[in-house]
CSV table of C-alpha atoms and ligand atoms in Angstrom, one decimal:
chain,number,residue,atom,x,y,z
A,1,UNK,CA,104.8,11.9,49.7
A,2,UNK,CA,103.4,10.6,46.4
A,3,UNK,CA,103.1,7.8,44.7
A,4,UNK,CA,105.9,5.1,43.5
A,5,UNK,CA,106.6,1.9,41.8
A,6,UNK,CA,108.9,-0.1,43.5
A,7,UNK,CA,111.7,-2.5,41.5
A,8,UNK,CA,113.4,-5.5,42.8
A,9,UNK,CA,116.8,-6.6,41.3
A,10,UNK,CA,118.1,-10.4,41.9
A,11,UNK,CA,118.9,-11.8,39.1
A,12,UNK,CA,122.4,-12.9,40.6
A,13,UNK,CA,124.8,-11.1,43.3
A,14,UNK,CA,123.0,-8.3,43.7
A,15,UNK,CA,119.9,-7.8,45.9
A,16,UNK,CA,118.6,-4.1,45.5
A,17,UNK,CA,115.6,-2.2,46.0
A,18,UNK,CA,114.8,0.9,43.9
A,19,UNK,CA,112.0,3.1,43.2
A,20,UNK,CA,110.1,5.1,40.5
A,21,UNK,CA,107.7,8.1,41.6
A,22,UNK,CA,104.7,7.9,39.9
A,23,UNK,CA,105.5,10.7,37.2
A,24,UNK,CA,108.7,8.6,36.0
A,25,UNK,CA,110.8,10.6,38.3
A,26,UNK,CA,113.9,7.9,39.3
A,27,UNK,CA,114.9,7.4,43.0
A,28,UNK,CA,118.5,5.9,43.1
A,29,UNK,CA,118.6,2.3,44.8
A,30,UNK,CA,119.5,0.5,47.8
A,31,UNK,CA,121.9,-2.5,47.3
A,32,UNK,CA,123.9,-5.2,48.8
A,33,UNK,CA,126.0,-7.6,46.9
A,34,UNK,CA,127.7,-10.3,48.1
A,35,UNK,CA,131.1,-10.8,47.9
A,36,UNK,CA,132.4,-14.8,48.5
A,37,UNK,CA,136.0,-14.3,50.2
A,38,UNK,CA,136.9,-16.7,47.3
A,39,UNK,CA,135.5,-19.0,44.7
A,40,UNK,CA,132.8,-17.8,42.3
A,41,UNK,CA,129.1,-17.0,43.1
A,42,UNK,CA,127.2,-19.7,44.2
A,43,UNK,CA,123.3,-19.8,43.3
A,44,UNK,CA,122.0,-20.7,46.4
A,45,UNK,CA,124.8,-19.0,48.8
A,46,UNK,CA,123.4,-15.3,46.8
A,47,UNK,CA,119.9,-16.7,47.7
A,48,UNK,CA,120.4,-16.7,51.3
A,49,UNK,CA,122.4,-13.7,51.4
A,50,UNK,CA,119.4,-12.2,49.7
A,51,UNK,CA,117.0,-13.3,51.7
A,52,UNK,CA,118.9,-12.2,54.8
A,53,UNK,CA,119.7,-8.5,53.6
A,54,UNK,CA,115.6,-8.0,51.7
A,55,UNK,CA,113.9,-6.7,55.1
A,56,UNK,CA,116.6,-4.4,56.3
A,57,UNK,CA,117.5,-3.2,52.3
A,58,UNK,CA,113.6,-2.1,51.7
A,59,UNK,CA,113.6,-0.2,55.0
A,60,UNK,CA,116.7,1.6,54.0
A,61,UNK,CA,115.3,2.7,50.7
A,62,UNK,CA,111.9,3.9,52.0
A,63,UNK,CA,114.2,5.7,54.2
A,64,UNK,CA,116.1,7.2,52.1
A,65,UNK,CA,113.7,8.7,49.9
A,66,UNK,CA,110.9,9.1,52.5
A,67,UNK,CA,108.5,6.2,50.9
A,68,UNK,CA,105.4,4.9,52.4
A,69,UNK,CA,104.1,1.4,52.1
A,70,UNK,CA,100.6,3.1,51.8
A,71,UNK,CA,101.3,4.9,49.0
A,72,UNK,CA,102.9,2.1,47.1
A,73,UNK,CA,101.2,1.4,43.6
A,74,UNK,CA,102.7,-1.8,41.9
A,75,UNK,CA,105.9,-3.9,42.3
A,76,UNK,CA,108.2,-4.7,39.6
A,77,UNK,CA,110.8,-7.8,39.8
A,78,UNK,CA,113.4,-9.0,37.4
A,79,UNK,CA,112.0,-12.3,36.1
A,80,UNK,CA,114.9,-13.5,34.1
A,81,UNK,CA,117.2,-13.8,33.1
A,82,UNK,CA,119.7,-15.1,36.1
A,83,UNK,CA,120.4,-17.7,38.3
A,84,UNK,CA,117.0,-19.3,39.3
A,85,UNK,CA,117.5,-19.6,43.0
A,86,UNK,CA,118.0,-15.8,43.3
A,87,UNK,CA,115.3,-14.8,41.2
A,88,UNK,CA,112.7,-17.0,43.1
A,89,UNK,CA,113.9,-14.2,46.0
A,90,UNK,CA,113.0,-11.5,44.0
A,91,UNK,CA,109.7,-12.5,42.8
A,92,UNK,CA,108.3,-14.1,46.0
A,93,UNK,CA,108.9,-10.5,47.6
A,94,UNK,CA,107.3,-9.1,45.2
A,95,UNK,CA,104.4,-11.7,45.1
A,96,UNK,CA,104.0,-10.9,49.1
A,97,UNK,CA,103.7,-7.3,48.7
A,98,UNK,CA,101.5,-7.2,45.9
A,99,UNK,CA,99.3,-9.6,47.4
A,100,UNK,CA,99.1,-7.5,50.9
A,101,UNK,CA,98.7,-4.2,49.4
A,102,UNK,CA,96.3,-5.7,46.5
A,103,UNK,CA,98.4,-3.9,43.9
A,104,UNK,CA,99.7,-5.1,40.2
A,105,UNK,CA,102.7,-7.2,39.8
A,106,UNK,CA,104.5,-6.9,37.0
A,107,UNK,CA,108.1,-9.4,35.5
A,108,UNK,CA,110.2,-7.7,33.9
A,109,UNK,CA,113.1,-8.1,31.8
A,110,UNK,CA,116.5,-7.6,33.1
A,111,UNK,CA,118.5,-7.2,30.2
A,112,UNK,CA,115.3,-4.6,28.7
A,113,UNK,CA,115.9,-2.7,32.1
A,114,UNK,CA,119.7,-2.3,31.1
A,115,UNK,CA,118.7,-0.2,27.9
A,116,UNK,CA,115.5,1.5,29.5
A,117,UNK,CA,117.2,3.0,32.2
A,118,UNK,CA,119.9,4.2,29.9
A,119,UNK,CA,117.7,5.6,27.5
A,120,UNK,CA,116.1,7.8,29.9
A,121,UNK,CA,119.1,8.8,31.8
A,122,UNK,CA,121.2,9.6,28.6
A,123,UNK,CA,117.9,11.0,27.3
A,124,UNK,CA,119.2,9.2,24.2
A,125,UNK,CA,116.6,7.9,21.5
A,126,UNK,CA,117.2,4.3,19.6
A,127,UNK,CA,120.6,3.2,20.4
A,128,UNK,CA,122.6,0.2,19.7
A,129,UNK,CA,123.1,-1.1,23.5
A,130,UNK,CA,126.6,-2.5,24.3
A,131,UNK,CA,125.3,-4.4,27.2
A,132,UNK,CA,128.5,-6.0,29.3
A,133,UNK,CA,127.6,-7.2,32.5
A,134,UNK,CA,129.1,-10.7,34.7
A,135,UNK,CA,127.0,-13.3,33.2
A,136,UNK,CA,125.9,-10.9,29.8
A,137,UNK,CA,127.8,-9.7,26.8
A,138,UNK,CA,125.5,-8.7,24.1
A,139,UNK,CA,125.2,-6.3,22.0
A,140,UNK,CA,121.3,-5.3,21.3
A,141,UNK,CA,119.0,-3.1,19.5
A,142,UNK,CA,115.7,-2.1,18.4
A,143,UNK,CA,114.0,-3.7,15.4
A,144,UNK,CA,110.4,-4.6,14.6
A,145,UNK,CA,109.0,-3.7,18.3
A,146,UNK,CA,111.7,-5.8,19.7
A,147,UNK,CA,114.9,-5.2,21.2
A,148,UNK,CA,116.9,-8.2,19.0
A,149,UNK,CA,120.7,-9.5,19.6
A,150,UNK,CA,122.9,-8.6,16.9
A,151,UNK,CA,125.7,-10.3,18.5
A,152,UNK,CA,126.7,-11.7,21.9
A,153,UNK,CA,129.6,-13.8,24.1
A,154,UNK,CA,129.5,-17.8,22.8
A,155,UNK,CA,131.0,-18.8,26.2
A,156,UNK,CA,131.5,-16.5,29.1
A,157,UNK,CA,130.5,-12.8,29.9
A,158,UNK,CA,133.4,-10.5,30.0
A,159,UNK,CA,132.5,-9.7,33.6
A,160,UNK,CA,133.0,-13.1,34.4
A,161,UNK,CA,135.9,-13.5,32.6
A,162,UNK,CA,137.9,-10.2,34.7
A,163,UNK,CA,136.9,-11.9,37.4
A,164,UNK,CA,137.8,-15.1,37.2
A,165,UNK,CA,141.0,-13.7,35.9
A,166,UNK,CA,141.6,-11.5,38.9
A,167,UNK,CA,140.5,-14.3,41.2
A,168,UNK,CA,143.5,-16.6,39.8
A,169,UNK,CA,146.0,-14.0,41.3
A,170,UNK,CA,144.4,-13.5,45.0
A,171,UNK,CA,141.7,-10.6,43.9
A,172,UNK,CA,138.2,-11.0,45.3
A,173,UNK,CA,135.1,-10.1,43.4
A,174,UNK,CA,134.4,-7.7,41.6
A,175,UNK,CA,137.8,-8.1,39.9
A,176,UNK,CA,137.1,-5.8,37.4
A,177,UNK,CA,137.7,-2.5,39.3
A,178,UNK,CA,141.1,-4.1,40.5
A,179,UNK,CA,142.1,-4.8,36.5
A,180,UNK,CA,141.2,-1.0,35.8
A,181,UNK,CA,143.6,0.1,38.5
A,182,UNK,CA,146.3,-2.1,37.0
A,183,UNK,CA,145.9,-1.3,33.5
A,184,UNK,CA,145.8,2.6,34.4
A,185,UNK,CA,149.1,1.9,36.9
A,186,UNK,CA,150.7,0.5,33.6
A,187,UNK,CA,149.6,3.2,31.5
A,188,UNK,CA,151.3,6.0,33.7
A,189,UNK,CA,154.5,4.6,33.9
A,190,UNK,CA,154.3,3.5,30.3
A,191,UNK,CA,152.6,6.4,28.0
A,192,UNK,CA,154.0,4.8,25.2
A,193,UNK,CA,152.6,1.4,25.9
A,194,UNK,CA,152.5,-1.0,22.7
A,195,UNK,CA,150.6,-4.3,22.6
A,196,UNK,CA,154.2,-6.0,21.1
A,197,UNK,CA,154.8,-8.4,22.9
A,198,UNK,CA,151.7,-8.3,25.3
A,199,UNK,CA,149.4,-10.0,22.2
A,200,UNK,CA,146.6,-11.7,23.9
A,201,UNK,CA,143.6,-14.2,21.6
A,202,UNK,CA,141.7,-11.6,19.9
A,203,UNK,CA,137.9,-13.7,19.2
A,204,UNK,CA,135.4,-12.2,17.1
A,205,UNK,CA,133.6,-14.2,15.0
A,206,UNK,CA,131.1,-12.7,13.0
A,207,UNK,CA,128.9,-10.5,15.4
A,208,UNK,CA,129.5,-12.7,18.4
A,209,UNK,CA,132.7,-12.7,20.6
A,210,UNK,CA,134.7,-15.1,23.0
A,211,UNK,CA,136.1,-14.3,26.7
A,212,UNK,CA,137.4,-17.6,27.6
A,213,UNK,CA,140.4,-17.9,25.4
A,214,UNK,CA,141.9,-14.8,26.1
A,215,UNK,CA,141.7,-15.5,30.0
A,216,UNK,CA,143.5,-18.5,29.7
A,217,UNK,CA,146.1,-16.8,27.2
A,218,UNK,CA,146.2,-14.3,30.1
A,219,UNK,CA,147.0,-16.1,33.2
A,220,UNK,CA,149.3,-18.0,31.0
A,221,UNK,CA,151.3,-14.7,30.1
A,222,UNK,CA,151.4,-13.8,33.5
A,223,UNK,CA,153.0,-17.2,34.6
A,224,UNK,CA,155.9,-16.7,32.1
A,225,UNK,CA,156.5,-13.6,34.2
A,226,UNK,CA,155.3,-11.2,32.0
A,227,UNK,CA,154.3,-8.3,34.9
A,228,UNK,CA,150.6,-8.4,36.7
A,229,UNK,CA,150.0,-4.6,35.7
A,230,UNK,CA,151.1,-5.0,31.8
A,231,UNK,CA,148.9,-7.9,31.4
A,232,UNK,CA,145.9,-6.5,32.7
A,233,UNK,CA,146.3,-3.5,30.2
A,234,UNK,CA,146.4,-5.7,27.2
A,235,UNK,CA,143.7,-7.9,28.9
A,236,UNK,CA,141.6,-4.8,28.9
A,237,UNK,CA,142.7,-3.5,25.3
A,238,UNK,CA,142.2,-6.7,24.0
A,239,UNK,CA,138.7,-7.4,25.3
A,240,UNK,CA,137.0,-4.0,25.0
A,241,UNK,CA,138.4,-4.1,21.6
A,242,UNK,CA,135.9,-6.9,20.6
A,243,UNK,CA,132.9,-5.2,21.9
A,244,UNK,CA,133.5,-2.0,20.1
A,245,UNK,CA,134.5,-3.8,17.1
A,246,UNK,CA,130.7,-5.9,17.2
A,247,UNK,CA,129.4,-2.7,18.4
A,248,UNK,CA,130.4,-0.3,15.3
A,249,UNK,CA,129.4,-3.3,12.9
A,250,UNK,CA,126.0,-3.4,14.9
A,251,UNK,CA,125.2,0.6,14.5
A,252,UNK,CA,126.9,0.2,10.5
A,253,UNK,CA,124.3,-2.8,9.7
A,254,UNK,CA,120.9,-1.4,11.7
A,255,UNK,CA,121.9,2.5,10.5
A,256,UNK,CA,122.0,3.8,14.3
A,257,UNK,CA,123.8,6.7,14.9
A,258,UNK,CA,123.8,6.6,19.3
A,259,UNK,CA,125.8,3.7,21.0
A,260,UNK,CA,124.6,3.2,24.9
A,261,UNK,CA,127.0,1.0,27.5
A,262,UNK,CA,125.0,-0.8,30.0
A,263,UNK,CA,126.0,-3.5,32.7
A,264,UNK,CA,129.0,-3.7,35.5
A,265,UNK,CA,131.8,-3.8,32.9
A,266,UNK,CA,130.2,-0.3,31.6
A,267,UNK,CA,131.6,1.4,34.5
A,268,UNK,CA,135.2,1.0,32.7
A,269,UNK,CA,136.7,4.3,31.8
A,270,UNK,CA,138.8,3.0,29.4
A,271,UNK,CA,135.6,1.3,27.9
A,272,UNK,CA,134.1,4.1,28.1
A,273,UNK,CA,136.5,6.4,25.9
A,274,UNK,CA,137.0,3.7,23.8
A,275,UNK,CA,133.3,4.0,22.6
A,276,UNK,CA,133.5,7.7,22.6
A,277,UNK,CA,136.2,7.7,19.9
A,278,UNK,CA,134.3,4.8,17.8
A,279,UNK,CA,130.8,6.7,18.0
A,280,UNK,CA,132.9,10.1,17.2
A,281,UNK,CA,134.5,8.4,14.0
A,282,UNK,CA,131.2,7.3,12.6
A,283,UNK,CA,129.6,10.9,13.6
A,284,UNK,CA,127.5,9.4,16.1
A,285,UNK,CA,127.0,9.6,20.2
A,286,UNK,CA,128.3,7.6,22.8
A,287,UNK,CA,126.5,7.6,26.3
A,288,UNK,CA,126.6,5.8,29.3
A,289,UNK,CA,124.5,6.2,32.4
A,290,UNK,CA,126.4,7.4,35.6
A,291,UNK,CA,127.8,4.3,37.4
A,292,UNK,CA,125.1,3.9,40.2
A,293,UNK,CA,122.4,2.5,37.1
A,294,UNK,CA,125.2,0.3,34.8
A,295,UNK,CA,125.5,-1.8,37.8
A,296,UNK,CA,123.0,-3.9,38.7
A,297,UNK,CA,119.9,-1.8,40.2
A,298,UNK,CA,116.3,-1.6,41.5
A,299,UNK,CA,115.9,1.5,40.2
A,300,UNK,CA,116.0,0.2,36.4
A,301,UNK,CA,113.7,-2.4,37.5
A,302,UNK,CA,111.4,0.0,38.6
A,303,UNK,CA,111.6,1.9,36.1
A,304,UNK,CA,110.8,-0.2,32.9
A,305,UNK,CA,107.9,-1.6,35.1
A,306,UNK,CA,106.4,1.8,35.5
A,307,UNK,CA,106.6,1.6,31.5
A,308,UNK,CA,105.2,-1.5,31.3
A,309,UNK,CA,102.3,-0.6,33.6
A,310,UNK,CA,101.8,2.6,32.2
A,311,UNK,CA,101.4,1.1,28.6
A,312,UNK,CA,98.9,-1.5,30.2
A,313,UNK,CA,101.1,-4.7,30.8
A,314,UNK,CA,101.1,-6.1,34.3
A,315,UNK,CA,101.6,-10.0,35.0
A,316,UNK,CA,99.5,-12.3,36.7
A,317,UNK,CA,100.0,-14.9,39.6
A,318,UNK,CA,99.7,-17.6,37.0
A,319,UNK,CA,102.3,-16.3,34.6
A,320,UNK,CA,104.8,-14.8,37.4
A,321,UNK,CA,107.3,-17.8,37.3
A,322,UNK,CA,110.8,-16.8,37.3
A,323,UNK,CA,112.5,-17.3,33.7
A,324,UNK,CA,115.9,-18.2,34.2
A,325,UNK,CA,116.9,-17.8,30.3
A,326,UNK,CA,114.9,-15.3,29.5
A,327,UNK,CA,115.8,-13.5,26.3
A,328,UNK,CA,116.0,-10.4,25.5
A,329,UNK,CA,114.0,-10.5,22.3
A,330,UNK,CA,111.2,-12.2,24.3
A,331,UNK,CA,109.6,-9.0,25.6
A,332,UNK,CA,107.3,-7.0,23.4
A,333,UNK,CA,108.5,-3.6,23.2
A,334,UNK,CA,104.9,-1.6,23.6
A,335,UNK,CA,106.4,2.2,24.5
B,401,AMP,P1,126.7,-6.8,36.6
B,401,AMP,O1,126.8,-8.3,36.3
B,401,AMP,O2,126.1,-6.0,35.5
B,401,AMP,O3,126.2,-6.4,37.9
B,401,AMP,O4,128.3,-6.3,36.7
B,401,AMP,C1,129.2,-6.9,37.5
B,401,AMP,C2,130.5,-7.0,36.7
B,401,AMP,O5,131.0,-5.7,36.4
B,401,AMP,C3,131.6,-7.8,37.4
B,401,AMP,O6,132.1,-8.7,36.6
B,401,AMP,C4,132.6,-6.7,37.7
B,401,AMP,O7,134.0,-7.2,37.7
B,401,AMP,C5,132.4,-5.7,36.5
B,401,AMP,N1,132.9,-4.4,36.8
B,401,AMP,C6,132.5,-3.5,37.7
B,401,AMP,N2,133.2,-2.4,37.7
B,401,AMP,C7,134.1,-2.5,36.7
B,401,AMP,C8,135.2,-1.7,36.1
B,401,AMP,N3,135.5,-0.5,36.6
B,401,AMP,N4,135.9,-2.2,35.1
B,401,AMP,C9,135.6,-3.5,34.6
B,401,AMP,N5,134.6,-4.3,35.1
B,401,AMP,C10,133.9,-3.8,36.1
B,402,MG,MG1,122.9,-6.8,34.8
């Protein structure tokens, strides 16, 4: 046993627990989501279920990768950005424990988390981050010491916008996964596919996209009885269309040459080709951590919080307040 920083993720849905040996080395997570048998998630409902879930969760990752309490040398939470209710579940856990074992504390980022993780699994250098998550849709880099939005969703993140979509035909969250299976159903019977006939909103404005348009145009489509499976393949074409169109305009104005998918949405095959064949055209590199760290994680959590501490950053009682619109360009990039 050695060692480790530990990383809680709450920022919404998710309640996990992840950990970071104290030479970088990452320990995959334990999570538990919850999943509402219908209706969206509700702030406070995710709260509870968090708070239920934490003790049991943090035994099953110490568990898993044979972690000692003892041994434990700071605690890392997401501070923001997310829903409020769930956060303050992250962050008094973390308070607790670093109060008991008298050991730093340190907020983090969420959305900086996304990219750090991704840089070190993809061991890739200064990308431009396409970072599509439920609530997120941005696309990010590195500028001046900060990580800056180039571009981003004006209304809803396409995660929430699959799901709400999937929702309004009897799927339960996560509806993205269920969309994938439809649009790849479609595609097998259909190599040929064309988008005749199956055109959906198409919203990019400048550097910034919207989701909500297309969702309504969806369900719409759907209702003249145009079939389930056809419309979530033009849904999908449609919408990770946008992204990689902001995305290659992104790496083209900040002269980057390596694109990185983060967030839920990032575990999308078809999202994930599509950026393969954009980086590929420019004579650049696509990458995407393996699925386990684009979803929501304590793991990424842990880690930038390792790389915080280990550049000499750790947050005080006083400043520890959960940050419920945090941006992304607020953190100081000091590594
Ligand atoms: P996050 O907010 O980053 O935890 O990601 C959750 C979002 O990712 C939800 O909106 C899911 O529907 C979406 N998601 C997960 N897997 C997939 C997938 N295979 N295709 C599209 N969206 C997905
Ligand atoms: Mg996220």
């Amino acid at each position: 046993m050695s060692g480790w920083v530990l990383g809680i993720e709450s920022t919404a849905h998710t309640l996990s627990f992840g950990a970071v040996r104290s030479d970088g080395t990452a320990l995959p997570a334990a999570i538990d989501t919850i999943r509402p048998t219908e209706g969206g998630i509700h702030p406070r409902e995710a709260a509870d279920h968090h708070r239920d879930v934490a003790a049991t969760l943090l035994d099953s990752l110490m568990e898993m990768h044979d972690l000692a309490l003892t041994e434990l040398q700071a605690v890392a939470y997401s501070q923001g950005p997310g829903m409020g209710p769930c956060l303050q579940v992250g962050a008094g856990i973390a308070r607790a424990l670093s109060a008991a074992h008298e050991i730093p504390l340190i907020g983090v980022n969420h959305c900086v988390a996304h990219i750090e993780i991704g840089r070190s699994e993809c061991d890739c250098d200064d990308p431009v981050l396409l970072y599509v998550s439920g609530g997120n849709t941005q696309v990010i880099t590195r500028l001046d010491g900060r990580y800056r939005v180039l571009g981003e969703t004006l209304d809803i993140g396409i995660g929430n916008m699959l799901d709400k979509f999937a929702r309004k035909f009897g799927h339960p969250f996560p509806g993205g996964p269920v969309i994938e299976r439809h649009a790849r159903t479609y595609l097998e019977a259909n190599p040929d596919a064309s988008l005749e006939g199956l055109e959906l909103p198409y919203a990019v404005r400048g550097m910034d996209m919207a989701f909500s348009g297309i969702m309504t145009a969806a369900v719409a489509m759907v209702h003249r009885g145009v079939p389930f499976d056809a419309v979530c393949w033009s849904l999908q074409e449609h919408a990770f269309a946008a992204c990689v169109e902001v995305a290659e305009r992104a790496m083209a104005h900040a002269g980057k040459s390596e694109l990185l998918l983060g967030g839920g949405v990032a575990c999308n095959q078809r999202l994930r080709d599509m950026c393969t064949i954009m980086a590929k055209e420019r004579d650049g590199e696509s990458h995407a951590p393996p699925r386990m760290y684009c979803i929501d994680n304590g793991t990424m959590i842990a880690q930038l919080g390792w790389l915080e501490w280990s550049s000499g950053r750790t947050t005080s009682l006083a400043e520890s307040a959960v940050n419920p619109g945090l941006r992304t360009d607020a953190t100081p990039i000091a590594w």
